[in-house]
mmCIF file of C-alpha atoms in Angstrom:
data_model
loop_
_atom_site.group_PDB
_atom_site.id
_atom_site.type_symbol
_atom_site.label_atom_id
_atom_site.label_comp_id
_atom_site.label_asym_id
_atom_site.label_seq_id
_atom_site.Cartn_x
_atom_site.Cartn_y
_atom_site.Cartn_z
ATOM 1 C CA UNK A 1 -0.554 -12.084 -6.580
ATOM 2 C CA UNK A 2 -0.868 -12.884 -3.169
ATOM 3 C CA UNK A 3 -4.329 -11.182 -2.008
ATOM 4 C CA UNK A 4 -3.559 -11.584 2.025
ATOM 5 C CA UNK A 5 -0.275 -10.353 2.048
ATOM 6 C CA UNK A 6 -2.506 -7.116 -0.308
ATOM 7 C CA UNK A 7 -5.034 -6.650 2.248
ATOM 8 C CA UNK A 8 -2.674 -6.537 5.018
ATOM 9 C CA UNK A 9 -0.654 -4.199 3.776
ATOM 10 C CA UNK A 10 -4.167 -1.840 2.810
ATOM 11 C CA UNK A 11 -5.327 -2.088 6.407
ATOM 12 C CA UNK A 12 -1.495 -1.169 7.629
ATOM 13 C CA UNK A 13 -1.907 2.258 5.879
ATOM 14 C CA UNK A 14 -5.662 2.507 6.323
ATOM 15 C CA UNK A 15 -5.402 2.191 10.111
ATOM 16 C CA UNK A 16 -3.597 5.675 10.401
ATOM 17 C CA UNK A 17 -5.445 8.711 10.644
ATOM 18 C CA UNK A 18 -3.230 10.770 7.680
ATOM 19 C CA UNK A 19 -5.535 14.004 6.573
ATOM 20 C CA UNK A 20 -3.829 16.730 4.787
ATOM 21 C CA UNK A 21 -3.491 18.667 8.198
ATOM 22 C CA UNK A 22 -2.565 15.348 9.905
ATOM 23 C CA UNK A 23 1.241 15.641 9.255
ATOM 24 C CA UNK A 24 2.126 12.916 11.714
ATOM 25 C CA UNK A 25 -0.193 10.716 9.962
ATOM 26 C CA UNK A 26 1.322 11.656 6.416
ATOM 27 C CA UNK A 27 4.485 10.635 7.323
ATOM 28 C CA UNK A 28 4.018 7.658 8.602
ATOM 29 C CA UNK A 29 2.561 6.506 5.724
ATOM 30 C CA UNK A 30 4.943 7.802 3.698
ATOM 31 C CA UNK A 31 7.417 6.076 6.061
ATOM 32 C CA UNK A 32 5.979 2.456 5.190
ATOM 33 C CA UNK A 33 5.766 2.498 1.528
ATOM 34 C CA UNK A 34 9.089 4.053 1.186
ATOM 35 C CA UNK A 35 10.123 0.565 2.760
ATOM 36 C CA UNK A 36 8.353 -1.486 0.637
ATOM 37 C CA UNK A 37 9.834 0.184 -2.540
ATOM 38 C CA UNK A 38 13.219 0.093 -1.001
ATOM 39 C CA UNK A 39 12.473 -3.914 0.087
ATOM 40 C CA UNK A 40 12.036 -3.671 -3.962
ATOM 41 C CA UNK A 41 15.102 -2.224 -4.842
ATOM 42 C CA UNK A 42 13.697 0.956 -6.195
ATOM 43 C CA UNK A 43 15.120 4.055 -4.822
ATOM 44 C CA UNK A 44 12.982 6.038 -3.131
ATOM 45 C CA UNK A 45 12.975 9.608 -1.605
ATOM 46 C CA UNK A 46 11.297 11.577 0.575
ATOM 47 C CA UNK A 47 10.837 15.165 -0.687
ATOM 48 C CA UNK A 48 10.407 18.259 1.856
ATOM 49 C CA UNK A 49 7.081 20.113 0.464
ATOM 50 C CA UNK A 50 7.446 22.454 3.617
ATOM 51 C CA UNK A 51 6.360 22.663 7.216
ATOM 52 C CA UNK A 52 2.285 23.059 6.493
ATOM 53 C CA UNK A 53 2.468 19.172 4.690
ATOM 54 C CA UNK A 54 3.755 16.132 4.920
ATOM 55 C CA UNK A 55 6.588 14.610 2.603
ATOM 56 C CA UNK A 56 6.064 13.532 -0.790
ATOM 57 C CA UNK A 57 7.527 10.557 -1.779
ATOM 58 C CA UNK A 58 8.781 9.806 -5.351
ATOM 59 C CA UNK A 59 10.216 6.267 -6.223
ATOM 60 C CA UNK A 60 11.525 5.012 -9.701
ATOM 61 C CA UNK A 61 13.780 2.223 -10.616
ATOM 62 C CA UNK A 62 16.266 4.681 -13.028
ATOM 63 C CA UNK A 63 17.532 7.319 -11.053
ATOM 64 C CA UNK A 64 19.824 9.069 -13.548
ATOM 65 C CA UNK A 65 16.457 8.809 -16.201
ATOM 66 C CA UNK A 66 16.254 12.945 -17.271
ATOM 67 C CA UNK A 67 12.636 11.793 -18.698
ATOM 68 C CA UNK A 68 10.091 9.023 -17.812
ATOM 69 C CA UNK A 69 7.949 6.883 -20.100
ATOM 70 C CA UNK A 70 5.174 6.868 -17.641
ATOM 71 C CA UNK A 71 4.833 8.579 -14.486
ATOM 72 C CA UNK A 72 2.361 7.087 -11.874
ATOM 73 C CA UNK A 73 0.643 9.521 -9.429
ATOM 74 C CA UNK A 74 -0.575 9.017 -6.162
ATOM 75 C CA UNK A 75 -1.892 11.109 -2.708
ATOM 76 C CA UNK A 76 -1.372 9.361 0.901
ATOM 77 C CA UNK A 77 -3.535 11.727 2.563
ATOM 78 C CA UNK A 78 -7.114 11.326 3.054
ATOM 79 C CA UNK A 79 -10.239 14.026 3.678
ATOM 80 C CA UNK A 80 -10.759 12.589 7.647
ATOM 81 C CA UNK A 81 -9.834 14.195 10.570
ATOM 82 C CA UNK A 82 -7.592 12.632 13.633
ATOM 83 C CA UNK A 83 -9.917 10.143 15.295
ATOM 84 C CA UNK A 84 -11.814 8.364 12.736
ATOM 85 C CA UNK A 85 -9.520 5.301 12.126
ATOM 86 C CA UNK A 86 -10.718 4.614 15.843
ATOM 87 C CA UNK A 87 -14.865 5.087 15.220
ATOM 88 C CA UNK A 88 -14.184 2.647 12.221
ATOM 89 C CA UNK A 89 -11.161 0.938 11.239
ATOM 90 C CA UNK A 90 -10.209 -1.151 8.590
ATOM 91 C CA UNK A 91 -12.597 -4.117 8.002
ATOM 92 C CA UNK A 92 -13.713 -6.195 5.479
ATOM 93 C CA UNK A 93 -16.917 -7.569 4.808
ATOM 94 C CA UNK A 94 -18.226 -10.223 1.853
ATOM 95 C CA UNK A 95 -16.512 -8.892 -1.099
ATOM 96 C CA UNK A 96 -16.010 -5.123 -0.029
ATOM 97 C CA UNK A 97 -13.424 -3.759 2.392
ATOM 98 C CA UNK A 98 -13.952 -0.389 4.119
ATOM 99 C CA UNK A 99 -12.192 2.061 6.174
ATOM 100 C CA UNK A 100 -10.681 5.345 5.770
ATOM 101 C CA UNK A 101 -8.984 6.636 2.238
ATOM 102 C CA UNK A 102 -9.654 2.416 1.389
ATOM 103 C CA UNK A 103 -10.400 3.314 -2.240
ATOM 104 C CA UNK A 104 -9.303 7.449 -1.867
ATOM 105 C CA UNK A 105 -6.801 5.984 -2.242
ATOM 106 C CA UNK A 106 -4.654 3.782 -0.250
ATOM 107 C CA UNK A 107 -5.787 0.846 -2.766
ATOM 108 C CA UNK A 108 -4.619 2.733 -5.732
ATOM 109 C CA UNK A 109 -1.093 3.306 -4.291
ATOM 110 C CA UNK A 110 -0.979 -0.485 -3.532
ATOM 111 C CA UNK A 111 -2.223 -0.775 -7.108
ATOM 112 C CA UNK A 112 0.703 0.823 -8.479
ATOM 113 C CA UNK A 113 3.565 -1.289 -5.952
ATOM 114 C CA UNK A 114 2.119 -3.996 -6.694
ATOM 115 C CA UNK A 115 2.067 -4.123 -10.607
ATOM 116 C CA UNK A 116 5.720 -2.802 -10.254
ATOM 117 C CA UNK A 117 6.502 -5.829 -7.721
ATOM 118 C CA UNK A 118 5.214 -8.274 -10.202
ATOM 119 C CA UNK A 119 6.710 -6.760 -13.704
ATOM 120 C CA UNK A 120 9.145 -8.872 -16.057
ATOM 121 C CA UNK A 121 12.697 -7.866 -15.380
ATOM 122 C CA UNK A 122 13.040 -6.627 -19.097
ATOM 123 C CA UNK A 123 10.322 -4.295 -18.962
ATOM 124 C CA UNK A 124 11.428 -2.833 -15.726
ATOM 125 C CA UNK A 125 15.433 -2.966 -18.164
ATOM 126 C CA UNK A 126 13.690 -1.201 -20.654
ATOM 127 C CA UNK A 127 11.472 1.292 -19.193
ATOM 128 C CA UNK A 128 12.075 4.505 -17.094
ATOM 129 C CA UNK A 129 9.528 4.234 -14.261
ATOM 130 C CA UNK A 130 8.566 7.273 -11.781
ATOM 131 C CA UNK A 131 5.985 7.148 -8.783
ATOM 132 C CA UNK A 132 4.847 10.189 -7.531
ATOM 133 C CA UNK A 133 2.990 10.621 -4.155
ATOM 134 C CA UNK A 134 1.964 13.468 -2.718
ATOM 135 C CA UNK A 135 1.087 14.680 0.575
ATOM 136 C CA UNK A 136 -1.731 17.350 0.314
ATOM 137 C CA UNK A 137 -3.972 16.874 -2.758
ATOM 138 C CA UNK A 138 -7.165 16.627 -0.935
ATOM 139 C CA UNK A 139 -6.716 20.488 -0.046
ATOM 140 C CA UNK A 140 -5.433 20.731 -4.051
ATOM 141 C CA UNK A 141 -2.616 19.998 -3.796
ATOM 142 C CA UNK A 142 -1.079 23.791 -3.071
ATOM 143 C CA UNK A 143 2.116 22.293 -1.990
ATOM 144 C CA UNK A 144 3.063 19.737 -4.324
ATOM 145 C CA UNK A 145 1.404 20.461 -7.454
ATOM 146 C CA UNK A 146 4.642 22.414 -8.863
ATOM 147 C CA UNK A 147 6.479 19.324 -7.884
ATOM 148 C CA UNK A 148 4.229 16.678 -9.661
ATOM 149 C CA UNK A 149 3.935 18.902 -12.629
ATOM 150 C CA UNK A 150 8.262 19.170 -13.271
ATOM 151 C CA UNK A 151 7.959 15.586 -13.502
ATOM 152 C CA UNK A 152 5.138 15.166 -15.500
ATOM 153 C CA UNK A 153 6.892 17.579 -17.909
ATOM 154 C CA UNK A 154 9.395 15.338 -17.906
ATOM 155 C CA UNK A 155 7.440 11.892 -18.399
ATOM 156 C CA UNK A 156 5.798 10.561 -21.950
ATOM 157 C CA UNK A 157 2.514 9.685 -20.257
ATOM 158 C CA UNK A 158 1.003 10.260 -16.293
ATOM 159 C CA UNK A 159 -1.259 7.978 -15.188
ATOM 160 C CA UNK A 160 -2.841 8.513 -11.967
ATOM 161 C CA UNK A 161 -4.698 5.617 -9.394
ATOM 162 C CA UNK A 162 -7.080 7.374 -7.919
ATOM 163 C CA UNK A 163 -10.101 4.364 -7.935
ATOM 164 C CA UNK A 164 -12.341 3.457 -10.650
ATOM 165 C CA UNK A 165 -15.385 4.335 -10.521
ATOM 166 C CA UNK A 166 -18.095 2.226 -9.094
ATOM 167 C CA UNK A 167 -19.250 1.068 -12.444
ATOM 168 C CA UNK A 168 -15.727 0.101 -13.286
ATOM 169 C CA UNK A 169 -15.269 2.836 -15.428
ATOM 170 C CA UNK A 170 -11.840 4.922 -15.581
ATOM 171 C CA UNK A 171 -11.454 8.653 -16.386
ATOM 172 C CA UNK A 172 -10.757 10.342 -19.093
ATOM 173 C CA UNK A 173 -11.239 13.642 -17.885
ATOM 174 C CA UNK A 174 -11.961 15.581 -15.040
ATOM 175 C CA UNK A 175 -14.025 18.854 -14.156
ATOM 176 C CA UNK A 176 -11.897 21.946 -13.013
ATOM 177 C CA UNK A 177 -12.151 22.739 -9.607
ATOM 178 C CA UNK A 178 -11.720 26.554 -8.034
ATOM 179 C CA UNK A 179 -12.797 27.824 -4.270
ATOM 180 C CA UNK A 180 -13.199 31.380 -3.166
ATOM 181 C CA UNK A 181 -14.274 32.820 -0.096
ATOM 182 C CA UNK A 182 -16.118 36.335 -0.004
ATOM 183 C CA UNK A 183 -15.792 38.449 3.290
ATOM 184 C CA UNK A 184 -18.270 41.125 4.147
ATOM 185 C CA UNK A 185 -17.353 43.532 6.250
ATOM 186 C CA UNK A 186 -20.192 46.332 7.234
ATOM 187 C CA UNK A 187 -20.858 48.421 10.266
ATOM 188 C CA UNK A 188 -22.327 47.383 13.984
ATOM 189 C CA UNK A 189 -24.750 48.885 15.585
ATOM 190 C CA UNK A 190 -27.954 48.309 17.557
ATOM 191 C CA UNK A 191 -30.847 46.367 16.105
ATOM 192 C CA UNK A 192 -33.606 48.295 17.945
ATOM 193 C CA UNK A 193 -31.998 51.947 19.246
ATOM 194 C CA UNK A 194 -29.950 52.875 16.558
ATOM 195 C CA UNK A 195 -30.560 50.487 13.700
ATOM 196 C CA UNK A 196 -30.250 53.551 10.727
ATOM 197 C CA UNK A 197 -26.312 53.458 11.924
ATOM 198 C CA UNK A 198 -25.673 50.342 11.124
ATOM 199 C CA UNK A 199 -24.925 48.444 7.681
ATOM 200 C CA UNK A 200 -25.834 44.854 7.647
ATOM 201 C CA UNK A 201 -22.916 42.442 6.321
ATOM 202 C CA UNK A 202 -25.500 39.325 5.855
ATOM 203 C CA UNK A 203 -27.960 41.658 3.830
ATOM 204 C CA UNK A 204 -24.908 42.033 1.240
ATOM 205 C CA UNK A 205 -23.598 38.788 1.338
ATOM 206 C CA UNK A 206 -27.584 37.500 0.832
ATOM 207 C CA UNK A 207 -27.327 40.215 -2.432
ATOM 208 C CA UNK A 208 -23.913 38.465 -3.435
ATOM 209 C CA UNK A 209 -25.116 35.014 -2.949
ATOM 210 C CA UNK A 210 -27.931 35.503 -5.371
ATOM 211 C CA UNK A 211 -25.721 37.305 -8.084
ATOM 212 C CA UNK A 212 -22.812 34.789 -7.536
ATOM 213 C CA UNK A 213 -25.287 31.896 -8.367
ATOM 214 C CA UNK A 214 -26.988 33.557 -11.542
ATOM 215 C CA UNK A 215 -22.992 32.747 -13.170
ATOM 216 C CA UNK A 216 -23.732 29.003 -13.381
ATOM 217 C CA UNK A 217 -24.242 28.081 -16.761
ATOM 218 C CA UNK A 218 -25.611 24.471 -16.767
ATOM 219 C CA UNK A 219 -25.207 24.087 -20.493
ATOM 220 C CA UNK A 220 -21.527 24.524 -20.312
ATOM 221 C CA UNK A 221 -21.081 22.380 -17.611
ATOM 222 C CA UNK A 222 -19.982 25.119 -14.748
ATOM 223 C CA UNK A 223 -21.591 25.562 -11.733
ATOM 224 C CA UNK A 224 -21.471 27.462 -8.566
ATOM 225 C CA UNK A 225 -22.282 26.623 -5.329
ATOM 226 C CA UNK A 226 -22.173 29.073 -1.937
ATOM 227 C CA UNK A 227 -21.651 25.900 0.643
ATOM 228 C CA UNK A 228 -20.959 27.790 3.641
ATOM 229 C CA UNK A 229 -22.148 31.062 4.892
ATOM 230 C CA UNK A 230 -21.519 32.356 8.149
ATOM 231 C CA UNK A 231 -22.045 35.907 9.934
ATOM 232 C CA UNK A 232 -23.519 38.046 12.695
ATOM 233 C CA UNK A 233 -23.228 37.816 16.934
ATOM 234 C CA UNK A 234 -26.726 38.448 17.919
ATOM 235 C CA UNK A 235 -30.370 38.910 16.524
ATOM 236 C CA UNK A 236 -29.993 42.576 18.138
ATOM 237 C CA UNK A 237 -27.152 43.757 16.874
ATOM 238 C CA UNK A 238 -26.867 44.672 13.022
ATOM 239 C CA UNK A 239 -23.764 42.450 11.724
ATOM 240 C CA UNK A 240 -20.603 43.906 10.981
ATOM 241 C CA UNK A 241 -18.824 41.161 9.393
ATOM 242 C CA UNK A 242 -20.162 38.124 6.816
ATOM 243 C CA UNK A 243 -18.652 35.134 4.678
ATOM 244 C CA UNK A 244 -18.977 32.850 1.952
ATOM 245 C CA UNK A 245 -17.290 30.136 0.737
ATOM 246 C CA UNK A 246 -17.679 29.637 -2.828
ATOM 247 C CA UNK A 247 -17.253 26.145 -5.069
ATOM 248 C CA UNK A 248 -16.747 26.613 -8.773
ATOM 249 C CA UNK A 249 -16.812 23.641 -11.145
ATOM 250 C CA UNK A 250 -15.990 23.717 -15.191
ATOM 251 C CA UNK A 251 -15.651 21.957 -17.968
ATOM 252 C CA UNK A 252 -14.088 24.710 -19.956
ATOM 253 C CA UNK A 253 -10.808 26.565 -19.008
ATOM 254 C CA UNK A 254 -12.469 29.463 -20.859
ATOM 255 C CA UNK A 255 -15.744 29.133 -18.750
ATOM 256 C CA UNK A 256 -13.424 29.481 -15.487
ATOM 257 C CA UNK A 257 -11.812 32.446 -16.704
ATOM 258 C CA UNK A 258 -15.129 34.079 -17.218
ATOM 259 C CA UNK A 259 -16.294 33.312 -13.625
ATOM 260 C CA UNK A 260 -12.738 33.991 -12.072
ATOM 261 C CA UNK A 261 -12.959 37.351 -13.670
ATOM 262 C CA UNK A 262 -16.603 38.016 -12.755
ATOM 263 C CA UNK A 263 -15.917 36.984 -8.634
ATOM 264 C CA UNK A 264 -12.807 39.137 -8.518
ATOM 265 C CA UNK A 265 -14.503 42.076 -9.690
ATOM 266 C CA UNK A 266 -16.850 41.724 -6.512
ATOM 267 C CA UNK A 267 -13.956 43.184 -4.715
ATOM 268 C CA UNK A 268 -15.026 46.511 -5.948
ATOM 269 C CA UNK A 269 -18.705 45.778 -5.552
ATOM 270 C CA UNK A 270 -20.779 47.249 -2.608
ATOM 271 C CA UNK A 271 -23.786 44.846 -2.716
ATOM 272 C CA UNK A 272 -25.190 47.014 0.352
ATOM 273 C CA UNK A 273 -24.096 50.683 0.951
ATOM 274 C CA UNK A 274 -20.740 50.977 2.498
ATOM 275 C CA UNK A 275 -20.765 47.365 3.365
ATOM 276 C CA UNK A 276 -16.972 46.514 1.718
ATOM 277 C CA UNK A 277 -16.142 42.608 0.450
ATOM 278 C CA UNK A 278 -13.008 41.213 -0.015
ATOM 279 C CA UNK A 279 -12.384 38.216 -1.977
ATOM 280 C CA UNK A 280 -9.491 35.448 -1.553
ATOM 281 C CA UNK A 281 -8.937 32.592 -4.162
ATOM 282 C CA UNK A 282 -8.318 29.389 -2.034
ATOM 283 C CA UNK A 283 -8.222 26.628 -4.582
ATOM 284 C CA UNK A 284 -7.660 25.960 -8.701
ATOM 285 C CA UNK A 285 -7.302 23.249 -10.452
ATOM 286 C CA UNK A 286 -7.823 23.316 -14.449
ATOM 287 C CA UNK A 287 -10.174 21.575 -16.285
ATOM 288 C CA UNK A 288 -8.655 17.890 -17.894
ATOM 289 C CA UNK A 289 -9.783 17.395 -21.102
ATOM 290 C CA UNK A 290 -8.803 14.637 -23.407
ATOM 291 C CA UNK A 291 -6.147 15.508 -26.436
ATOM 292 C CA UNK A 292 -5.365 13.587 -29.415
ATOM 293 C CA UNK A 293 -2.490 12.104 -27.757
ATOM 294 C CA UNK A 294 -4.866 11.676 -24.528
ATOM 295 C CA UNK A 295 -7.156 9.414 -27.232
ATOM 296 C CA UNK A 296 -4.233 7.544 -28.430
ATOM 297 C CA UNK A 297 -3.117 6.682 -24.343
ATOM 298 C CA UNK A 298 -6.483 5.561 -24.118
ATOM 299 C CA UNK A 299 -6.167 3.261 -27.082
ATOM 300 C CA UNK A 300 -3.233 1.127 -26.033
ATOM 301 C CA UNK A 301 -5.482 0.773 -22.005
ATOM 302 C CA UNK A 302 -8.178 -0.335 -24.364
ATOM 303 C CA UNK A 303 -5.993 -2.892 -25.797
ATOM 304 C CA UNK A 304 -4.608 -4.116 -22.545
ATOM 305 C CA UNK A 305 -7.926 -4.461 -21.291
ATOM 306 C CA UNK A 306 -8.796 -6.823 -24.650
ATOM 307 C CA UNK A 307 -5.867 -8.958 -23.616
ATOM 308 C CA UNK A 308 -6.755 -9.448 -20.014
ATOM 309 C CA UNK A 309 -10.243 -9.727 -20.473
ATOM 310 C CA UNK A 310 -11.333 -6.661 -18.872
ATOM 311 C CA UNK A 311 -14.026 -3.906 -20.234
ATOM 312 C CA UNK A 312 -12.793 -0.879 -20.470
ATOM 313 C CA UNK A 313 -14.739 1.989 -20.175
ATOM 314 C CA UNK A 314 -14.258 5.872 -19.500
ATOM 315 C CA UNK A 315 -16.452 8.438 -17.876
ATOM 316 C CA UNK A 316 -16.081 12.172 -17.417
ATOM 317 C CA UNK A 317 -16.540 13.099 -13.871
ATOM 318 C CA UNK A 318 -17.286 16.080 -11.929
ATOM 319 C CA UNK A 319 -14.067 15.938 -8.966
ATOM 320 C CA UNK A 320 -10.722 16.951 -9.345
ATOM 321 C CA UNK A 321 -7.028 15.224 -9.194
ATOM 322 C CA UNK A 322 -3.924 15.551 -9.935
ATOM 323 C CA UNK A 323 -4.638 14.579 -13.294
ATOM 324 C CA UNK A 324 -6.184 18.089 -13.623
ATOM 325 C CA UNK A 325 -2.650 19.927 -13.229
ATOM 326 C CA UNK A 326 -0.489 17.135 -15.307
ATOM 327 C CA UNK A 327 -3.541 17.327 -18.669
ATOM 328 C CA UNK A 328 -3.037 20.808 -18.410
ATOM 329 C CA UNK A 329 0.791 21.215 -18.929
ATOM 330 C CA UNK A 330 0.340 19.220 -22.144
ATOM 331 C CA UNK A 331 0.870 15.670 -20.749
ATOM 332 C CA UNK A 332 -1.420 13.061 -21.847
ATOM 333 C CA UNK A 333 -2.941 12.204 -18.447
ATOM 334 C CA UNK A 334 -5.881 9.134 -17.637
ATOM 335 C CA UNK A 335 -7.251 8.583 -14.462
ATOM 336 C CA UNK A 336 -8.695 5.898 -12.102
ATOM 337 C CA UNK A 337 -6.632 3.005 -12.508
ATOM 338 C CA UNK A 338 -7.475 1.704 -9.129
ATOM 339 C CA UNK A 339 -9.482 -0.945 -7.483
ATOM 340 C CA UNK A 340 -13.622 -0.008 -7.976
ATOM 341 C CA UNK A 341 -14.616 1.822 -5.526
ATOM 342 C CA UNK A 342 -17.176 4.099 -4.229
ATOM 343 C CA UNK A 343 -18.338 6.162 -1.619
ATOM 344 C CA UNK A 344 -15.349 8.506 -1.590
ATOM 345 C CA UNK A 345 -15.140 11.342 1.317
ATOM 346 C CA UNK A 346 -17.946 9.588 3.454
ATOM 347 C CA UNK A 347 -17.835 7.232 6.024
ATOM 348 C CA UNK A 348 -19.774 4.587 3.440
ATOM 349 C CA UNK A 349 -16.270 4.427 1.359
ATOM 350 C CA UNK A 350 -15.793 1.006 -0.062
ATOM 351 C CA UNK A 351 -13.199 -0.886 -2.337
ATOM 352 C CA UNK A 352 -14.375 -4.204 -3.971
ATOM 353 C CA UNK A 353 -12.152 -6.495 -3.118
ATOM 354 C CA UNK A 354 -12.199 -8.844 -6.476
ATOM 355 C CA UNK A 355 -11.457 -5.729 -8.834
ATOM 356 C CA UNK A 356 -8.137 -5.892 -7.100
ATOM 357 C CA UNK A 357 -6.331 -8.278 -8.794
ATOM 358 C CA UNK A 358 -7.891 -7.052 -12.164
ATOM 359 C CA UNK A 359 -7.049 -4.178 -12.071
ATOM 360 C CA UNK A 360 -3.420 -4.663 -11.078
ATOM 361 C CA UNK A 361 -3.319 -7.044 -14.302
ATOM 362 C CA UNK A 362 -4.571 -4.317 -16.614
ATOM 363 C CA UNK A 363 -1.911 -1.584 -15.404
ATOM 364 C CA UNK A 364 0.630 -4.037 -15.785
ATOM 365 C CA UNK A 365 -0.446 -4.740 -19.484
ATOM 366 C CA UNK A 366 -0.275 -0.534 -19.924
ATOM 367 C CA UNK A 367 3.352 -0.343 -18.654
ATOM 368 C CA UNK A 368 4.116 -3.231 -21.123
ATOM 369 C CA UNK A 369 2.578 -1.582 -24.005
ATOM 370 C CA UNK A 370 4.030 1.376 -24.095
#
């Protein structure tokens, strides 16, 4: 492969500010690797996901295929707000390159063009190929996930490119991911006339936070964590209104059912007297857990990675992807067959540069295998 022309092309779609909310941004990207499929004689599409993202793009080199023997999934939007490709661009340094979405995941998206570019014409004859990229999956992918998940019903295996981690490893599965936020809403009233009037919203979202907590149960994997709280005016005026958001992690699908079940009841909770709390789901994604056909995908990557020389490894991590939704229809779904990198959602975010051309080797060897 040619490693300049690579690293060009990363720092072309690096060097554009392109989070969720950044629509502009989205599209552009999406602009630019639609014309290096099409400069590859792959059809490509955009596909309207409505006004509140970007496009999605999907690519494949069979468009009359009704199913797919592997479907590769991507995201072109990143976690950064408008401004930061100008506090720290694209740059390279020794064997790591940084910038930001470099590894989360511009690199994996590359990943995937570029073991397409370089596949054997018979594979590419024998195989129906799709590439799926979405637009939004940072904020869970709300908008695309129904999209992404009629194709994957319709492909053999998904593999998705989000990076591997830093130790190399790849994923096999995946925590599930779900956000609430808890709204208190009490009565105002003077802190030092008339303080008997009032009912405090922060004293009952303090009583919720505690409660909420005590539903973590380490030895199942799921935990709960109250990031943000917010509330109150003034130190002299009893609060009238409170909130919460709420992260919920799980290994088990039965473990978030419990909790989901638990932190929807709260909307008929008064945790202070006549202080009333309201309760909004804002994110879900299912647990991935590996199936016996999961463990038989994973056999034929460990095999590829025998013949290219490459140790494969898998981990179970704690963040979410799009490889939550496909596992869960059913799909056999692996993860993290990009570059190595690390750092992911910070400003430290790094790809190592030499994994690149491994890694593209090793998802070549996959698509030949199957």
């Amino acid at each position: 492969m040619d490693l300049k022309q690579y690293l060009q092309e990363l720092k072309k779609v690096v060097n554009i500010d392109c989070g969720t909310a950044t629509i502009d941004g989205v599209e552009e990207v999406s602009r630019i690797i639609q014309h290096w499929y099409q400069d590859e004689n792959w059809q490509c599409d955009r596909v309207s996901l409505g006004e509140k993202v970007g496009p999605g793009l999907f690519a494949t080199n069979k468009p009359n295929a009704d199913r797919y023997d592997v479907l590769f999934v991507g995201h072109m939007d990143t976690v950064f707000p408008v401004g930061t490709v100008a506090e720290r661009p694209f740059r390279i340094e020794g064997n790591r390159a940084y910038g930001p979405g470099v590894s989360d995941m511009k690199s994996g998206l590359l990943n995937i063009l570029w073991a397409l570019r370089e596949m054997d014409k018979a594979t590419l004859e024998r195989l129906s190929i799709g590439v799926a990229m979405n637009p939004d999956e940072e904020t869970g992918s709300a908008h695309s996930h129904h999209w992404i998940g009629e194709l994957a019903k319709r492909s053999r295996y998904v593999l998705v490119c989000e990076a591997a981690r830093a130790d190399g490893s790849l994923v096999k599965a995946r925590k599930g991911i779900a956000g609430y936020k808890l709204t208190f809403k009490g009565v105002a009233s003077h802190a030092g006339n008339d303080p008997e009037s009032g009912r405090s919203a922060i004293k009952a979202l303090a009583r919720a936070v505690l409660e909420i907590s005590d539903l973590t149960d380490m030895s199942k994997g799921t935990t709960i964590n109250v990031g943000v709280i917010s509330g109150g005016v003034a130190a002299n005026i009893v609060p009238e209104h409170a909130e919460m958001i709420v992260d919920v992690r799980f290994q088990d699908n039965d473990e978030y059912a419990r909790v989901h079940a638990a932190i929807q009841a709260y909307s008929q909770r008064e945790f202070e007297r006549d202080v009333k709390t309201a309760v909004k789901q804002q994110a879900h994604k299912p647990a991935m857990s590996p199936t016996a056909d999961t463990e038989k995908l994973m056999q034929i990557v460990e095999q590829a990675g025998v013949a290219e020389g490459i140790d494969v490894r898998w981990k179970s991590v704690g963040g979410g992807s799009d490889a939550n939704h496909t596992a869960a229809l059913g799909v056999p779904s692996l993860d993290g067959f990009g570059p190595i990198g690390a750092g992911f959602h910070s400003a430290s975010e790094y790809l190592e540069i030499d994994s690149i051309e491994p890694r593209i080797r090793l998802l070549k060897r996959v698509i030949q295998s199957l």
